[in-house]
Short mmCIF file of C-alpha atoms in Angstrom, two decimals:
data_model
loop_
_atom_site.label_atom_id
_atom_site.label_comp_id
_atom_site.label_asym_id
_atom_site.label_seq_id
_atom_site.Cartn_x
_atom_site.Cartn_y
_atom_site.Cartn_z
CA MET A 130 1.25 -16.89 -9.37
CA MET A 131 -1.69 -15.46 -11.28
CA ALA A 132 -1.29 -11.85 -12.28
CA THR A 133 -3.29 -9.53 -10.08
CA ASN A 134 -5.44 -7.96 -12.74
CA LYS A 135 -6.27 -11.08 -14.74
CA LEU A 136 -9.52 -12.37 -13.26
CA PHE A 137 -11.98 -10.63 -10.96
CA VAL A 138 -14.93 -12.37 -9.35
CA ASP A 139 -17.80 -10.16 -8.28
CA MET A 140 -18.51 -10.91 -4.65
CA GLU A 141 -22.25 -10.34 -4.84
CA ALA A 142 -23.22 -12.06 -8.06
CA GLY A 143 -20.31 -14.48 -8.36
CA THR A 144 -19.98 -13.52 -12.02
CA LYS A 145 -16.84 -12.58 -13.91
CA MET A 146 -16.60 -9.09 -15.35
CA GLN A 147 -14.17 -7.40 -17.69
CA SER A 148 -12.56 -4.00 -17.44
CA PRO A 149 -13.06 -1.29 -20.10
CA GLU A 150 -9.89 -2.55 -21.80
CA LYS A 151 -11.44 -6.07 -21.80
CA GLU A 152 -8.79 -7.34 -19.41
CA THR A 153 -9.89 -9.96 -16.90
CA ARG A 154 -9.35 -9.54 -13.18
CA PRO A 155 -7.87 -11.76 -10.47
CA GLU A 156 -9.77 -14.71 -9.07
CA LEU A 157 -10.17 -13.92 -5.41
CA SER A 158 -10.51 -16.37 -2.58
CA THR A 159 -13.83 -16.92 -0.86
CA MET A 160 -14.83 -13.89 1.15
CA SER A 161 -13.82 -14.20 4.79
CA VAL A 162 -16.08 -13.61 7.76
CA GLN A 163 -14.64 -10.09 7.88
CA SER A 164 -16.10 -9.46 4.40
CA VAL A 165 -12.78 -8.46 2.87
CA PRO A 166 -11.59 -10.63 -0.05
CA THR A 167 -7.97 -11.73 -0.22
CA PHE A 168 -5.39 -12.59 -2.84
CA PRO A 169 -2.45 -14.99 -2.51
CA LEU A 170 1.07 -13.62 -2.64
CA ARG A 171 4.03 -15.15 -4.40
CA SER A 172 5.20 -18.14 -2.33
CA ILE A 173 3.30 -20.96 -0.66
CA ASP A 174 4.34 -19.99 2.87
CA GLU A 175 2.85 -16.52 2.56
CA LYS A 176 -0.65 -15.70 3.73
CA ALA A 177 -3.18 -14.24 1.35
CA ILE A 178 -3.27 -10.46 1.49
CA PRO A 179 -6.61 -8.77 2.31
CA LEU A 180 -7.35 -6.40 -0.57
CA ILE A 181 -8.29 -3.51 1.71
CA GLY A 182 -5.70 -2.39 4.22
CA PHE A 183 -6.04 0.13 7.03
CA GLY A 184 -3.45 2.89 6.66
CA THR A 185 -1.80 4.58 9.64
CA ALA A 186 0.17 7.37 7.93
CA GLU A 187 -1.01 10.86 8.83
CA ASP A 188 0.25 14.40 8.48
CA PRO A 189 2.21 15.10 10.60
CA PHE A 190 3.40 11.61 11.49
CA GLY A 191 2.38 10.66 15.02
CA ALA A 192 -0.29 13.36 15.33
CA SER A 193 -2.91 10.88 16.64
CA ARG A 194 -0.48 8.70 18.54
CA ASP A 195 -2.41 8.97 21.83
CA THR A 196 -5.69 7.81 20.27
CA LEU A 197 -4.45 5.55 17.48
CA LYS A 198 -4.59 2.36 19.55
CA GLU A 199 -8.31 2.76 20.16
CA THR A 200 -8.88 3.66 16.51
CA ILE A 201 -7.17 0.45 15.40
CA ILE A 202 -9.18 -1.62 17.86
CA GLU A 203 -12.33 -0.09 16.38
CA ALA A 204 -11.05 -0.97 12.91
CA ILE A 205 -10.58 -4.59 13.97
CA LYS A 206 -14.15 -4.63 15.32
CA LEU A 207 -15.39 -3.35 11.95
CA GLY A 208 -13.59 -6.11 10.06
CA TYR A 209 -10.21 -4.70 9.02
CA ARG A 210 -7.51 -7.35 9.14
CA HIS A 211 -4.74 -5.76 7.07
CA PHE A 212 -2.80 -2.92 8.73
CA ASP A 213 -0.13 -0.81 7.05
CA THR A 214 2.54 0.96 9.09
CA ALA A 215 6.17 2.07 8.71
CA ALA A 216 9.12 2.95 10.89
CA VAL A 217 8.80 6.62 9.98
CA TYR A 218 5.02 6.83 10.64
CA GLN A 219 5.40 6.58 14.45
CA SER A 220 2.44 4.19 14.40
CA GLU A 221 4.14 0.83 14.95
CA GLN A 222 3.93 0.96 18.74
CA PRO A 223 0.22 1.93 18.93
CA LEU A 224 -0.53 -0.79 16.38
CA GLY A 225 1.33 -3.34 18.48
CA GLU A 226 -0.59 -2.29 21.57
CA ALA A 227 -3.88 -2.55 19.69
CA ILE A 228 -3.04 -6.07 18.50
CA SER A 229 -2.25 -7.13 22.07
CA ASP A 230 -5.53 -5.67 23.32
CA ALA A 231 -7.51 -7.24 20.48
CA LEU A 232 -6.14 -10.65 21.43
CA ARG A 233 -6.86 -10.08 25.12
CA LEU A 234 -10.42 -8.92 24.38
CA GLY A 235 -11.09 -11.85 22.07
CA LEU A 236 -11.65 -9.67 18.99
CA ILE A 237 -9.29 -12.01 17.17
CA LYS A 238 -8.33 -15.54 18.16
CA SER A 239 -4.71 -15.32 17.06
CA ARG A 240 -2.20 -12.93 15.55
CA ASP A 241 -2.35 -15.05 12.39
CA GLU A 242 -5.74 -13.55 11.59
CA LEU A 243 -4.01 -10.24 10.84
CA PHE A 244 -1.84 -9.17 7.93
CA ILE A 245 0.76 -6.63 9.11
CA THR A 246 2.90 -4.55 6.75
CA SER A 247 5.76 -2.29 7.76
CA LYS A 248 8.48 -0.48 5.86
CA LEU A 249 12.22 0.09 6.03
CA TRP A 250 12.98 3.79 6.29
CA CYS A 251 15.66 5.34 4.08
CA SER A 252 18.16 5.93 6.90
CA ASP A 253 18.17 2.17 7.52
CA ALA A 254 18.41 1.29 3.81
CA HIS A 255 21.98 0.06 4.20
CA ARG A 256 22.91 -3.60 4.14
CA ASP A 257 24.05 -3.86 7.76
CA LEU A 258 21.11 -1.85 9.12
CA VAL A 259 18.18 -3.72 7.55
CA LEU A 260 18.03 -6.59 10.05
CA PRO A 261 18.41 -4.32 13.13
CA ALA A 262 15.68 -2.06 11.72
CA LEU A 263 13.29 -4.98 11.34
CA HIS A 264 14.11 -6.19 14.84
CA LYS A 265 13.19 -2.73 16.15
CA THR A 266 9.95 -2.76 14.15
CA LEU A 267 9.04 -6.16 15.59
CA LYS A 268 9.80 -4.93 19.10
CA ASN A 269 7.51 -1.93 18.54
CA LEU A 270 4.77 -4.20 17.19
CA LYS A 271 5.31 -6.86 19.89
CA LEU A 272 5.33 -9.46 17.13
CA GLU A 273 7.60 -12.32 16.08
CA TYR A 274 7.17 -11.56 12.38
CA VAL A 275 5.48 -9.21 9.93
CA ASP A 276 3.59 -10.48 6.93
CA LEU A 277 5.13 -7.96 4.53
CA TYR A 278 8.24 -5.77 4.80
CA LEU A 279 8.83 -3.10 2.17
CA ILE A 280 11.70 -0.85 1.14
CA HIS A 281 9.95 2.50 1.59
CA TRP A 282 11.75 4.52 -1.11
CA PRO A 283 14.42 3.68 -3.70
CA LEU A 284 17.15 5.74 -2.05
CA SER A 285 19.07 5.90 1.22
CA LEU A 286 19.69 8.56 3.84
CA LYS A 287 22.70 8.90 6.07
CA PRO A 288 22.13 6.59 9.06
CA GLY A 289 20.89 7.76 12.43
CA LYS A 290 17.61 9.62 12.01
CA HIS A 291 14.03 8.71 11.16
CA ASP A 292 12.86 12.17 10.18
CA PHE A 293 10.48 13.38 7.51
CA PRO A 294 11.05 15.89 6.06
CA PHE A 295 14.79 15.23 6.08
CA LYS A 296 17.83 17.26 5.11
CA LYS A 297 18.52 16.98 1.41
CA GLU A 298 22.24 16.77 2.05
CA ASP A 299 21.57 13.49 3.86
CA MET A 300 20.37 11.73 0.69
CA VAL A 301 22.73 9.12 -0.75
CA PRO A 302 22.34 6.50 -3.48
CA MET A 303 20.96 3.15 -2.40
CA ASP A 304 23.05 0.05 -2.97
CA MET A 305 19.95 -1.78 -4.15
CA LYS A 306 21.58 -5.17 -4.57
CA SER A 307 23.03 -5.34 -1.06
CA VAL A 308 19.95 -3.86 0.63
CA TRP A 309 17.73 -6.37 -1.15
CA GLU A 310 20.06 -9.20 -0.11
CA ALA A 311 19.50 -8.10 3.50
CA MET A 312 15.74 -8.08 2.90
CA GLU A 313 16.00 -11.63 1.53
CA GLU A 314 17.86 -12.69 4.67
CA CYS A 315 15.03 -11.26 6.80
CA HIS A 316 12.66 -13.45 4.81
CA ASP A 317 14.93 -16.50 5.07
CA ILE A 318 15.02 -16.41 8.88
CA GLY A 319 11.27 -15.93 9.17
CA LEU A 320 11.08 -12.35 10.42
CA THR A 321 8.89 -11.42 7.45
CA LYS A 322 6.69 -13.70 5.37
CA SER A 323 6.99 -11.52 2.25
CA ILE A 324 9.26 -8.75 1.03
CA GLY A 325 8.58 -5.97 -1.42
CA VAL A 326 9.11 -2.35 -2.32
CA SER A 327 7.32 0.97 -2.40
CA ASN A 328 7.54 3.87 -4.85
CA PHE A 329 9.53 1.88 -7.41
CA SER A 330 9.19 2.65 -11.12
CA CYS A 331 9.25 -0.01 -13.85
CA LYS A 332 12.92 0.72 -14.48
CA LYS A 333 13.88 0.41 -10.81
CA LEU A 334 11.90 -2.82 -10.51
CA GLU A 335 13.70 -4.15 -13.58
CA THR A 336 17.06 -3.31 -11.99
CA LEU A 337 16.06 -5.07 -8.79
CA LEU A 338 14.75 -8.14 -10.59
CA CYS A 339 18.06 -8.58 -12.41
CA SER A 340 19.83 -9.52 -9.18
CA ALA A 341 17.04 -10.58 -6.80
CA ARG A 342 17.03 -14.17 -5.53
CA ILE A 343 13.53 -13.58 -4.12
CA PRO A 344 11.51 -11.25 -6.37
CA PRO A 345 9.45 -8.52 -4.67
CA ALA A 346 5.92 -9.72 -3.88
CA VAL A 347 4.45 -6.21 -3.74
CA ASN A 348 5.05 -2.68 -5.04
CA GLN A 349 3.12 -0.10 -3.01
CA VAL A 350 2.60 3.10 -5.02
CA GLU A 351 0.31 6.08 -5.32
CA MET A 352 -2.76 5.12 -7.32
CA SER A 353 -6.21 6.65 -7.73
CA PRO A 354 -8.68 7.37 -10.54
CA MET A 355 -6.62 10.51 -11.21
CA TRP A 356 -3.30 8.59 -11.29
CA GLN A 357 -4.10 5.15 -12.61
CA GLN A 358 -0.58 3.77 -13.10
CA LYS A 359 -1.56 1.77 -16.19
CA LYS A 360 2.02 1.25 -17.41
CA LEU A 361 3.29 0.22 -13.98
CA ARG A 362 0.35 -2.09 -13.35
CA LYS A 363 0.90 -3.84 -16.66
CA PHE A 364 4.60 -4.30 -15.89
CA CYS A 365 3.84 -5.67 -12.40
CA GLU A 366 1.23 -8.01 -13.84
CA GLU A 367 3.80 -9.44 -16.24
CA LYS A 368 6.31 -9.92 -13.40
CA GLY A 369 3.85 -11.40 -10.90
CA ILE A 370 4.09 -8.42 -8.53
CA VAL A 371 1.00 -7.34 -6.60
CA VAL A 372 0.28 -3.60 -6.76
CA GLU A 373 -0.82 -1.88 -3.56
CA ALA A 374 -2.44 1.53 -3.94
CA TYR A 375 -1.79 4.24 -1.38
CA SER A 376 -3.64 7.58 -1.41
CA PRO A 377 -6.54 6.04 -3.39
CA LEU A 378 -8.66 9.03 -2.34
CA GLY A 379 -5.90 11.57 -2.97
CA ALA A 380 -4.89 12.04 0.69
CA LYS A 381 -6.66 15.40 0.74
CA GLY A 382 -5.22 17.67 3.45
CA ALA A 383 -1.88 15.86 3.81
CA VAL A 384 1.38 17.41 2.66
CA TRP A 385 1.61 14.56 0.11
CA GLY A 386 -2.06 14.88 -0.82
CA THR A 387 -4.31 16.54 -3.37
CA ASN A 388 -8.00 17.43 -3.57
CA GLN A 389 -8.24 16.52 -7.27
CA VAL A 390 -9.72 13.07 -6.52
CA MET A 391 -12.45 14.01 -4.07
CA GLU A 392 -13.36 17.11 -6.09
CA CYS A 393 -13.57 15.32 -9.45
CA ASP A 394 -16.93 16.12 -11.10
CA LEU A 395 -17.19 12.74 -12.83
CA LEU A 396 -16.59 10.81 -9.61
CA LYS A 397 -19.15 12.99 -7.85
CA GLU A 398 -21.71 12.29 -10.58
CA ILE A 399 -21.15 8.53 -10.37
CA ALA A 400 -21.36 8.61 -6.58
CA GLN A 401 -24.62 10.55 -6.64
CA ALA A 402 -26.15 8.22 -9.23
CA LYS A 403 -25.25 5.17 -7.17
CA GLY A 404 -26.15 6.60 -3.76
CA ARG A 405 -22.53 6.15 -2.66
CA SER A 406 -19.75 8.44 -1.50
CA VAL A 407 -16.93 9.55 -3.78
CA ALA A 408 -14.57 7.58 -1.55
CA GLN A 409 -16.57 4.40 -2.07
CA VAL A 410 -16.54 4.90 -5.83
CA CYS A 411 -12.75 5.34 -5.79
CA LEU A 412 -12.21 2.25 -3.65
CA ARG A 413 -14.58 0.13 -5.70
CA TRP A 414 -12.80 1.29 -8.87
CA ALA A 415 -9.41 0.29 -7.44
CA TYR A 416 -10.79 -3.05 -6.29
CA GLU A 417 -12.10 -3.73 -9.78
CA GLN A 418 -8.61 -3.08 -11.16
CA GLY A 419 -7.41 -6.04 -9.11
CA VAL A 420 -5.11 -4.13 -6.76
CA CYS A 421 -4.79 -4.03 -3.00
CA VAL A 422 -5.91 -0.70 -1.53
CA ILE A 423 -4.54 1.06 1.56
CA VAL A 424 -7.15 3.51 2.83
CA LYS A 425 -6.79 5.78 5.83
CA SER A 426 -9.58 7.30 7.87
CA PHE A 427 -9.78 7.55 11.64
CA ASN A 428 -13.48 8.49 11.52
CA LYS A 429 -15.62 5.52 12.59
CA GLU A 430 -18.42 6.10 10.07
CA ARG A 431 -16.02 6.56 7.16
CA MET A 432 -14.01 3.54 8.29
CA LYS A 433 -17.22 1.53 8.02
CA GLN A 434 -18.16 3.03 4.65
CA ASN A 435 -14.73 2.22 3.23
CA LEU A 436 -15.44 -1.49 3.74
CA ASP A 437 -18.85 -1.27 2.10
CA ILE A 438 -17.72 -1.72 -1.50
CA PHE A 439 -18.19 -5.42 -2.21
CA ASP A 440 -21.94 -5.89 -2.85
CA TRP A 441 -22.29 -3.48 -5.77
CA ARG A 442 -20.38 -2.71 -8.94
CA LEU A 443 -19.50 0.02 -11.38
CA SER A 444 -21.01 -0.27 -14.84
CA ASP A 445 -18.88 -0.77 -17.93
CA ASP A 446 -19.76 2.77 -19.01
CA GLU A 447 -18.70 4.21 -15.65
CA LEU A 448 -15.44 2.26 -15.76
CA LEU A 449 -14.78 3.50 -19.28
CA LYS A 450 -15.37 7.13 -18.28
CA ILE A 451 -13.06 6.78 -15.27
CA SER A 452 -10.37 5.22 -17.47
CA GLN A 453 -10.46 8.36 -19.65
CA LEU A 454 -9.93 10.88 -16.82
CA PRO A 455 -6.97 13.25 -17.29
CA GLN A 456 -4.01 11.94 -15.30
CA CYS A 457 -1.97 13.93 -12.80
CA LYS A 458 0.23 12.54 -10.03
CA GLY A 459 -0.86 13.87 -6.66
CA TYR A 460 2.49 13.52 -4.88
CA PRO A 461 5.54 14.11 -7.06
CA ALA A 462 7.85 13.74 -4.01
CA LEU A 463 9.98 16.81 -4.60
CA GLU A 464 11.57 16.20 -1.19
CA PHE A 465 13.55 13.37 -2.77
CA VAL A 466 15.03 15.53 -5.55
CA SER A 467 18.24 17.51 -5.13
CA ASP A 468 21.03 18.80 -7.36
CA ASP A 469 23.49 17.07 -5.05
CA GLY A 470 21.46 13.92 -4.39
CA PRO A 471 20.98 10.61 -6.21
CA PHE A 472 17.95 12.01 -8.08
CA LYS A 473 18.49 15.44 -9.61
CA SER A 474 15.03 15.69 -11.17
CA LEU A 475 11.56 14.20 -10.92
CA GLN A 476 12.23 12.49 -14.22
CA GLU A 477 15.17 10.65 -12.64
CA LEU A 478 13.19 9.76 -9.50
CA TRP A 479 10.24 8.33 -11.44
CA ASP A 480 12.14 7.37 -14.62
CA GLY A 481 9.76 9.35 -16.78
CA GLU A 482 6.64 7.79 -15.23
CA ILE A 483 5.17 11.13 -14.18
#
C-alpha cells in the first residue's frame, strides 16, 4: 500500500503539490459524487476510506441522542459517507436508525455506499469479550459488518461497564497480543472489513506489529495544526498505517477539548485572507497532510462548510507558517494515568510523545 502522505492530487487543478518539507502526498481516487475523496486501505477486500468522516462523539456522551438520527440523515444528504462512532459514545443506535431511514428514503442505494467505523471500549478489551462486543455494536447499528473496528485505547478496564469517566481503580494492563488476536478473528469471519487502533504511540504500535498477523490499517489520534504529530505520522507512513485525525479543530468546549486551535492568530489571519473559516483552514491543512479527518458538528451550516475544502488550496507559505506553530497537545488524557494503574504518568501513556 502507498504511504498516506506520499502523493497528494489537488482535486480542483489535478496538479501535484508538495508540502513545506517537500514530501509528496497520497494519490487519491477520483472524487465521488459526494465530493469527498477516498484512499484505499491495506487489503484488497477493504473499501476505500473517505478522507472526511462525520464524528458522533460529544460531551457528555449521548447528550444529543434524541436528535442525532435526524442530524446524521442531514449529513448523508449533504454528502457525508464516512461515520465514526464507538461503544462508549452512545451513538451507535441512532446511527443505525439513520442508516435504515436513509436506505428507506432512497438517500443511499445500499449500505455499501457508507463507511462505518466503531471502537472497542476498554472494558471489553479482553480476549474473550472482543467478539461479543462487536456483535453488540452490530446489533446497535443494525448492520452485518463494520468497515473499520478500532481498539479505542491501549489499556483495559475491569469488565462490565461502559462508563466515561471511569474509576481509576478499574484500570488494568491490556494483554495486547491476545486482544489483537481477537480483533483479527473478527476480521477473519467478516464482521469488520478492517481493524486498527486509536491513541497508540509509535512504541505501542511497534509492540503490536511484532506479533500481529494482520497489521493495523488505521491509527486514529488527536491531530490539528497545534498538535501535528509529525513523528507519529512519519512512523505510520513507513509502516503503511493510515492516520485518522480526531479533534482537528481542537474540540473546543468538550472536556477533552481546547480553544487553542480556533483562537490561533495565524489560522485566523489565513482564514480571513482566503475568505474561509478557521475550521475550513484546519481541515484543508489536515487534508493536505494526507490524513483522514474526523470532524464533528451538528450544526447544518457548519456541516456543509466542513465539506467545502476541496476546490481551493493553502499556499506553500501558509503551509510553512502552519508547520512552524508551537505544538501543544490538547487532550493529555489524564484520566488514563494513575499511580496504581498500567500508566503511572503521561510519559508512560504516550511514551514521551507529548
